[in-house]
């Protein structure tokens, strides 16, 4: 017989003295809630979640199994949106994430899809901010002090360097890399590497692609396609069609083309720029730092 759950708290959960768990909160098996944490009445903590200490989780927020949240982080607090009047919206954090000290993740506003979401296996370093209605894919890394405005979309495996600021409604493609202190005001295509203030496209995330199984031939093709799209002269729409038809069977190239053609976009593409070093990029996935 399954163990009886009293007031939504699994009997195997460990809750420190001084933690405040509201009636209605659902606390899964093996959760650990440290001193001076506050958990609201609509919160769901799945199996094995750990709130180390001084963590605030409120609103209709769900945190996935095995996620660890360090001190002074707050998750599911109201959006910083003057139009928000307390309407019911949600916040979700996927399994096996690491949320470091002082991170803030706000629940959604009513002007978006109703949910702010962080995917599985993400690492949000100290003081990073995820605003209302942001959607982060799996394996995303935000370094210290990254600031995401509202409605930002971040693809799987993207890396955003320390102190970078991302304007609201920007899309950042899969495995893209943003340098530290960059100011991102336009969309970044998949695998793109951007640098500077304002951020400019200076290469692609070659190291990240190699670590995920891309071949050297695929990288050479992607380089040719990127040069044609973003460096060669000519009318951009015509270059998009040329690239799409030249490499119809190359999935990495077609992923970039699909991103560029997405008519739901609300911002222009990031502009190409120059950088002294050749294509940097990649992420040291053991410590979350740029390679």
Short mmCIF file of C-alpha atoms in Angstrom, two decimals:
data_model
loop_
_atom_site.label_atom_id
_atom_site.label_comp_id
_atom_site.label_asym_id
_atom_site.label_seq_id
_atom_site.Cartn_x
_atom_site.Cartn_y
_atom_site.Cartn_z
CA UNK A 1 0.00 0.00 0.00
CA UNK A 2 1.28 3.49 -0.88
CA UNK A 3 2.16 5.67 2.12
CA UNK A 4 -0.60 7.96 3.27
CA UNK A 5 -0.12 11.61 2.32
CA UNK A 6 -1.27 14.06 4.97
CA UNK A 7 -2.12 17.58 3.81
CA UNK A 8 -0.37 16.95 0.53
CA UNK A 9 3.02 16.25 2.13
CA UNK A 10 4.53 12.83 1.49
CA UNK A 11 5.66 11.25 4.78
CA UNK A 12 9.14 10.66 3.37
CA UNK A 13 9.71 14.37 2.78
CA UNK A 14 12.11 16.07 5.18
CA UNK A 15 11.00 19.54 6.25
CA UNK A 16 13.25 21.60 8.48
CA UNK A 17 11.98 23.57 11.46
CA UNK A 18 11.22 27.11 10.41
CA UNK A 19 10.02 26.19 6.89
CA UNK A 20 6.49 27.39 6.08
CA UNK A 21 4.41 24.96 4.00
CA UNK A 22 0.95 26.27 3.17
CA UNK A 23 -2.11 24.02 3.27
CA UNK A 24 -2.77 22.64 -0.18
CA UNK A 25 0.89 22.39 -1.25
CA UNK A 26 1.86 19.02 -2.70
CA UNK A 27 5.26 17.80 -1.54
CA UNK A 28 6.50 14.61 -3.19
CA UNK A 29 8.45 11.66 -1.89
CA UNK A 30 11.99 12.33 -0.76
CA UNK A 31 11.76 16.12 -1.00
CA UNK A 32 14.05 18.11 1.29
CA UNK A 33 12.94 21.56 2.39
CA UNK A 34 15.48 23.50 4.40
CA UNK A 35 15.06 26.19 7.03
CA UNK A 36 13.15 29.39 6.31
CA UNK A 37 11.76 28.22 2.96
CA UNK A 38 8.23 29.31 2.02
CA UNK A 39 6.01 27.10 -0.15
CA UNK A 40 2.62 28.41 -1.29
CA UNK A 41 -0.72 26.58 -1.37
CA UNK A 42 -0.75 25.90 -5.14
CA UNK A 43 2.83 24.63 -5.37
CA UNK A 44 3.71 21.10 -6.48
CA UNK A 45 7.17 19.75 -5.71
CA UNK A 46 7.81 16.46 -7.47
CA UNK A 47 9.85 13.61 -6.07
CA UNK A 48 13.30 14.46 -4.75
CA UNK A 49 13.14 18.25 -5.09
CA UNK A 50 15.49 20.04 -2.70
CA UNK A 51 15.03 23.60 -1.46
CA UNK A 52 18.23 24.28 0.43
CA UNK A 53 17.17 27.28 2.57
CA UNK A 54 15.49 30.71 2.32
CA UNK A 55 13.76 29.73 -0.94
CA UNK A 56 10.35 31.16 -1.89
CA UNK A 57 8.05 29.16 -4.19
CA UNK A 58 4.54 30.50 -4.74
CA UNK A 59 1.69 30.70 -7.23
CA UNK A 60 0.60 27.79 -9.41
CA UNK A 61 4.15 26.49 -9.68
CA UNK A 62 5.39 22.99 -10.40
CA UNK A 63 9.04 21.97 -9.90
CA UNK A 64 10.19 18.76 -11.56
CA UNK A 65 11.74 15.73 -9.90
CA UNK A 66 15.31 16.01 -8.70
CA UNK A 67 15.64 19.76 -9.12
CA UNK A 68 17.78 21.57 -6.55
CA UNK A 69 17.18 25.20 -5.57
CA UNK A 70 19.79 27.12 -3.59
CA UNK A 71 19.29 29.93 -1.05
CA UNK A 72 17.39 33.13 -1.77
CA UNK A 73 15.96 31.99 -5.09
CA UNK A 74 12.30 32.81 -5.76
CA UNK A 75 10.12 30.87 -8.20
CA UNK A 76 6.56 31.60 -9.30
CA UNK A 77 6.31 35.10 -7.91
CA UNK A 78 4.09 37.59 -9.82
CA UNK A 79 5.27 39.06 -13.13
CA UNK A 80 6.75 42.55 -13.25
CA UNK A 81 3.98 43.65 -15.58
CA UNK A 82 1.78 46.64 -14.71
CA UNK A 83 -1.12 45.03 -16.57
CA UNK A 84 -1.10 41.98 -14.30
CA UNK A 85 -3.92 42.05 -11.76
CA UNK A 86 -3.50 38.69 -10.08
CA UNK A 87 -5.02 36.54 -12.83
CA UNK A 88 -4.30 32.79 -12.59
CA UNK A 89 -1.12 31.95 -14.49
CA UNK A 90 1.51 29.28 -14.05
CA UNK A 91 5.21 28.59 -13.69
CA UNK A 92 6.94 25.27 -14.44
CA UNK A 93 10.52 24.12 -13.82
CA UNK A 94 11.55 20.82 -15.36
CA UNK A 95 13.30 17.87 -13.72
CA UNK A 96 16.98 17.74 -12.77
CA UNK A 97 17.55 21.47 -12.93
CA UNK A 98 20.03 23.40 -10.79
CA UNK A 99 18.74 26.80 -9.67
CA UNK A 100 21.53 28.75 -7.97
CA UNK A 101 21.53 31.52 -5.38
CA UNK A 102 19.27 34.50 -5.91
CA UNK A 103 17.67 33.33 -9.15
CA UNK A 104 14.23 34.80 -9.90
CA UNK A 105 11.67 33.04 -12.13
CA UNK A 106 8.35 34.85 -12.48
CA UNK A 107 5.05 33.25 -13.36
CA UNK A 108 3.34 34.22 -16.61
CA UNK A 109 1.27 37.26 -17.43
CA UNK A 110 -2.12 37.18 -19.13
CA UNK A 111 -0.62 38.55 -22.33
CA UNK A 112 1.31 35.38 -23.15
CA UNK A 113 0.57 31.69 -23.15
CA UNK A 114 -0.21 31.59 -19.44
CA UNK A 115 2.97 29.78 -18.41
CA UNK A 116 6.62 30.55 -17.76
CA UNK A 117 8.59 27.37 -18.36
CA UNK A 118 12.13 26.16 -17.72
CA UNK A 119 12.92 22.83 -19.40
CA UNK A 120 14.68 19.75 -18.06
CA UNK A 121 18.32 19.71 -17.04
CA UNK A 122 18.82 23.46 -17.07
CA UNK A 123 21.38 25.35 -15.00
CA UNK A 124 20.56 28.88 -13.90
CA UNK A 125 23.56 30.45 -12.19
CA UNK A 126 23.47 32.99 -9.38
CA UNK A 127 21.25 36.05 -9.76
CA UNK A 128 19.89 35.08 -13.20
CA UNK A 129 16.41 36.40 -13.97
CA UNK A 130 13.72 34.67 -16.05
CA UNK A 131 10.83 37.04 -16.68
CA UNK A 132 7.16 36.29 -17.26
CA UNK A 133 6.15 34.08 -20.20
CA UNK A 134 9.71 33.00 -21.02
CA UNK A 135 10.04 29.49 -22.46
CA UNK A 136 13.40 27.79 -21.97
CA UNK A 137 14.14 24.46 -23.64
CA UNK A 138 16.06 21.55 -22.17
CA UNK A 139 19.70 21.85 -21.16
CA UNK A 140 19.79 25.66 -21.24
CA UNK A 141 22.54 27.36 -19.24
CA UNK A 142 22.18 30.93 -17.98
CA UNK A 143 25.40 32.24 -16.42
CA UNK A 144 25.52 34.69 -13.52
CA UNK A 145 23.38 37.82 -13.74
CA UNK A 146 21.75 36.97 -17.07
CA UNK A 147 18.55 38.99 -17.58
CA UNK A 148 15.78 37.64 -19.80
CA UNK A 149 12.94 40.03 -20.59
CA UNK A 150 9.37 38.84 -20.92
CA UNK A 151 8.28 36.37 -23.62
CA UNK A 152 11.84 35.31 -24.54
CA UNK A 153 12.16 31.89 -26.21
CA UNK A 154 15.40 29.96 -25.68
CA UNK A 155 16.07 26.75 -27.62
CA UNK A 156 17.51 23.51 -26.26
CA UNK A 157 21.15 23.61 -25.22
CA UNK A 158 21.61 27.36 -25.63
CA UNK A 159 24.24 29.09 -23.47
CA UNK A 160 23.89 32.72 -22.37
CA UNK A 161 27.01 34.26 -20.84
CA UNK A 162 27.28 36.25 -17.64
CA UNK A 163 25.64 39.64 -17.46
CA UNK A 164 23.97 39.34 -20.86
CA UNK A 165 20.66 41.16 -21.29
CA UNK A 166 18.00 39.80 -23.65
CA UNK A 167 15.17 42.06 -24.81
CA UNK A 168 11.58 40.90 -24.48
CA UNK A 169 10.13 38.71 -27.28
CA UNK A 170 13.58 37.72 -28.60
CA UNK A 171 14.01 34.15 -29.89
CA UNK A 172 17.30 32.35 -29.29
CA UNK A 173 17.73 29.22 -31.39
CA UNK A 174 18.89 25.78 -30.36
CA UNK A 175 22.55 25.52 -29.31
CA UNK A 176 23.08 29.23 -29.80
CA UNK A 177 25.75 30.93 -27.70
CA UNK A 178 25.61 34.47 -26.31
CA UNK A 179 28.82 36.06 -25.03
CA UNK A 180 29.02 37.63 -21.60
CA UNK A 181 27.74 41.21 -21.27
CA UNK A 182 26.06 41.04 -24.69
CA UNK A 183 22.97 43.13 -25.34
CA UNK A 184 20.55 41.00 -27.38
CA UNK A 185 17.76 42.91 -29.09
CA UNK A 186 17.15 40.67 -32.13
CA UNK A 187 16.60 36.97 -32.84
CA UNK A 188 19.60 34.63 -32.87
CA UNK A 189 19.40 31.70 -35.32
CA UNK A 190 20.13 28.13 -34.21
CA UNK A 191 23.84 27.48 -33.53
CA UNK A 192 24.66 31.19 -33.84
CA UNK A 193 27.35 32.84 -31.70
CA UNK A 194 26.79 36.50 -30.86
CA UNK A 195 29.04 39.06 -29.24
CA UNK A 196 28.89 42.68 -28.18
CA UNK A 197 26.55 45.55 -27.38
CA UNK A 198 24.42 45.51 -29.41
CA UNK A 199 25.01 41.82 -30.06
CA UNK A 200 26.22 40.87 -33.53
CA UNK A 201 26.45 37.44 -35.17
CA UNK A 202 30.15 36.56 -35.38
CA UNK A 203 30.16 32.79 -35.91
CA UNK A 204 28.47 29.58 -34.85
CA UNK A 205 28.72 27.20 -31.93
CA UNK A 206 31.08 24.71 -33.53
CA UNK A 207 32.19 23.10 -30.27
CA UNK A 208 28.63 22.62 -29.05
CA UNK A 209 27.66 20.95 -32.32
CA UNK A 210 30.67 18.62 -32.26
CA UNK A 211 29.83 17.56 -28.72
CA UNK A 212 26.35 16.62 -29.85
CA UNK A 213 27.50 14.44 -32.73
CA UNK A 214 27.65 16.78 -35.72
CA UNK A 215 30.19 15.65 -38.32
CA UNK A 216 32.96 17.77 -39.80
CA UNK A 217 31.17 17.61 -43.14
CA UNK A 218 28.02 18.98 -41.54
CA UNK A 219 29.99 21.82 -39.97
CA UNK A 220 31.58 22.71 -43.31
CA UNK A 221 28.15 22.77 -44.94
CA UNK A 222 26.74 24.90 -42.13
CA UNK A 223 29.65 27.32 -42.49
CA UNK A 224 28.98 27.68 -46.22
CA UNK A 225 25.27 28.21 -45.61
CA UNK A 226 25.88 30.78 -42.86
CA UNK A 227 28.36 32.69 -45.02
CA UNK A 228 25.88 32.79 -47.86
CA UNK A 229 23.03 33.89 -45.62
CA UNK A 230 24.74 36.37 -43.36
CA UNK A 231 27.96 37.54 -45.07
CA UNK A 232 27.58 37.44 -48.84
CA UNK A 233 25.98 40.42 -50.59
CA UNK A 234 22.49 40.17 -52.01
CA UNK A 235 18.83 40.40 -51.14
CA UNK A 236 18.18 38.33 -48.01
CA UNK A 237 14.95 36.64 -49.09
CA UNK A 238 16.64 35.43 -52.26
CA UNK A 239 19.57 34.07 -50.28
CA UNK A 240 17.18 32.18 -47.98
CA UNK A 241 15.62 30.46 -51.00
CA UNK A 242 19.04 29.70 -52.45
CA UNK A 243 20.28 28.07 -49.25
CA UNK A 244 17.04 26.12 -48.76
CA UNK A 245 17.21 24.61 -52.25
CA UNK A 246 20.98 24.04 -52.29
CA UNK A 247 21.02 21.89 -49.13
CA UNK A 248 17.54 20.35 -48.89
CA UNK A 249 18.74 17.24 -47.05
CA UNK A 250 21.04 18.87 -44.48
CA UNK A 251 19.05 19.05 -41.20
CA UNK A 252 21.23 21.69 -39.52
CA UNK A 253 20.88 24.05 -42.47
CA UNK A 254 17.16 23.40 -42.74
CA UNK A 255 16.75 24.12 -39.02
CA UNK A 256 18.27 27.56 -39.57
CA UNK A 257 16.03 28.13 -42.58
CA UNK A 258 12.90 27.16 -40.63
CA UNK A 259 13.88 29.59 -37.85
CA UNK A 260 14.40 32.41 -40.35
CA UNK A 261 11.09 31.71 -42.10
CA UNK A 262 9.01 31.55 -38.89
CA UNK A 263 6.28 34.12 -39.47
CA UNK A 264 5.36 34.25 -35.76
CA UNK A 265 8.58 36.11 -35.01
CA UNK A 266 8.28 39.56 -33.46
CA UNK A 267 11.85 40.77 -33.97
CA UNK A 268 14.34 40.98 -36.78
CA UNK A 269 17.34 38.68 -37.06
CA UNK A 270 20.57 39.70 -35.36
CA UNK A 271 22.90 41.46 -37.76
CA UNK A 272 26.29 40.01 -38.72
CA UNK A 273 29.42 41.56 -37.27
CA UNK A 274 33.17 41.16 -37.11
CA UNK A 275 35.39 39.76 -34.41
CA UNK A 276 39.17 39.46 -34.19
CA UNK A 277 39.12 35.78 -33.21
CA UNK A 278 37.68 33.19 -35.62
CA UNK A 279 34.57 31.23 -34.74
CA UNK A 280 34.55 30.85 -31.03
CA UNK A 281 31.77 28.99 -29.39
CA UNK A 282 30.84 25.93 -27.45
CA UNK A 283 30.19 25.34 -23.80
CA UNK A 284 32.21 23.48 -21.23
CA UNK A 285 29.33 21.35 -20.03
CA UNK A 286 31.18 20.10 -16.95
CA UNK A 287 31.25 23.52 -15.32
CA UNK A 288 28.90 25.56 -17.42
CA UNK A 289 31.58 27.98 -18.62
CA UNK A 290 32.35 29.00 -22.17
CA UNK A 291 34.94 26.90 -23.94
#
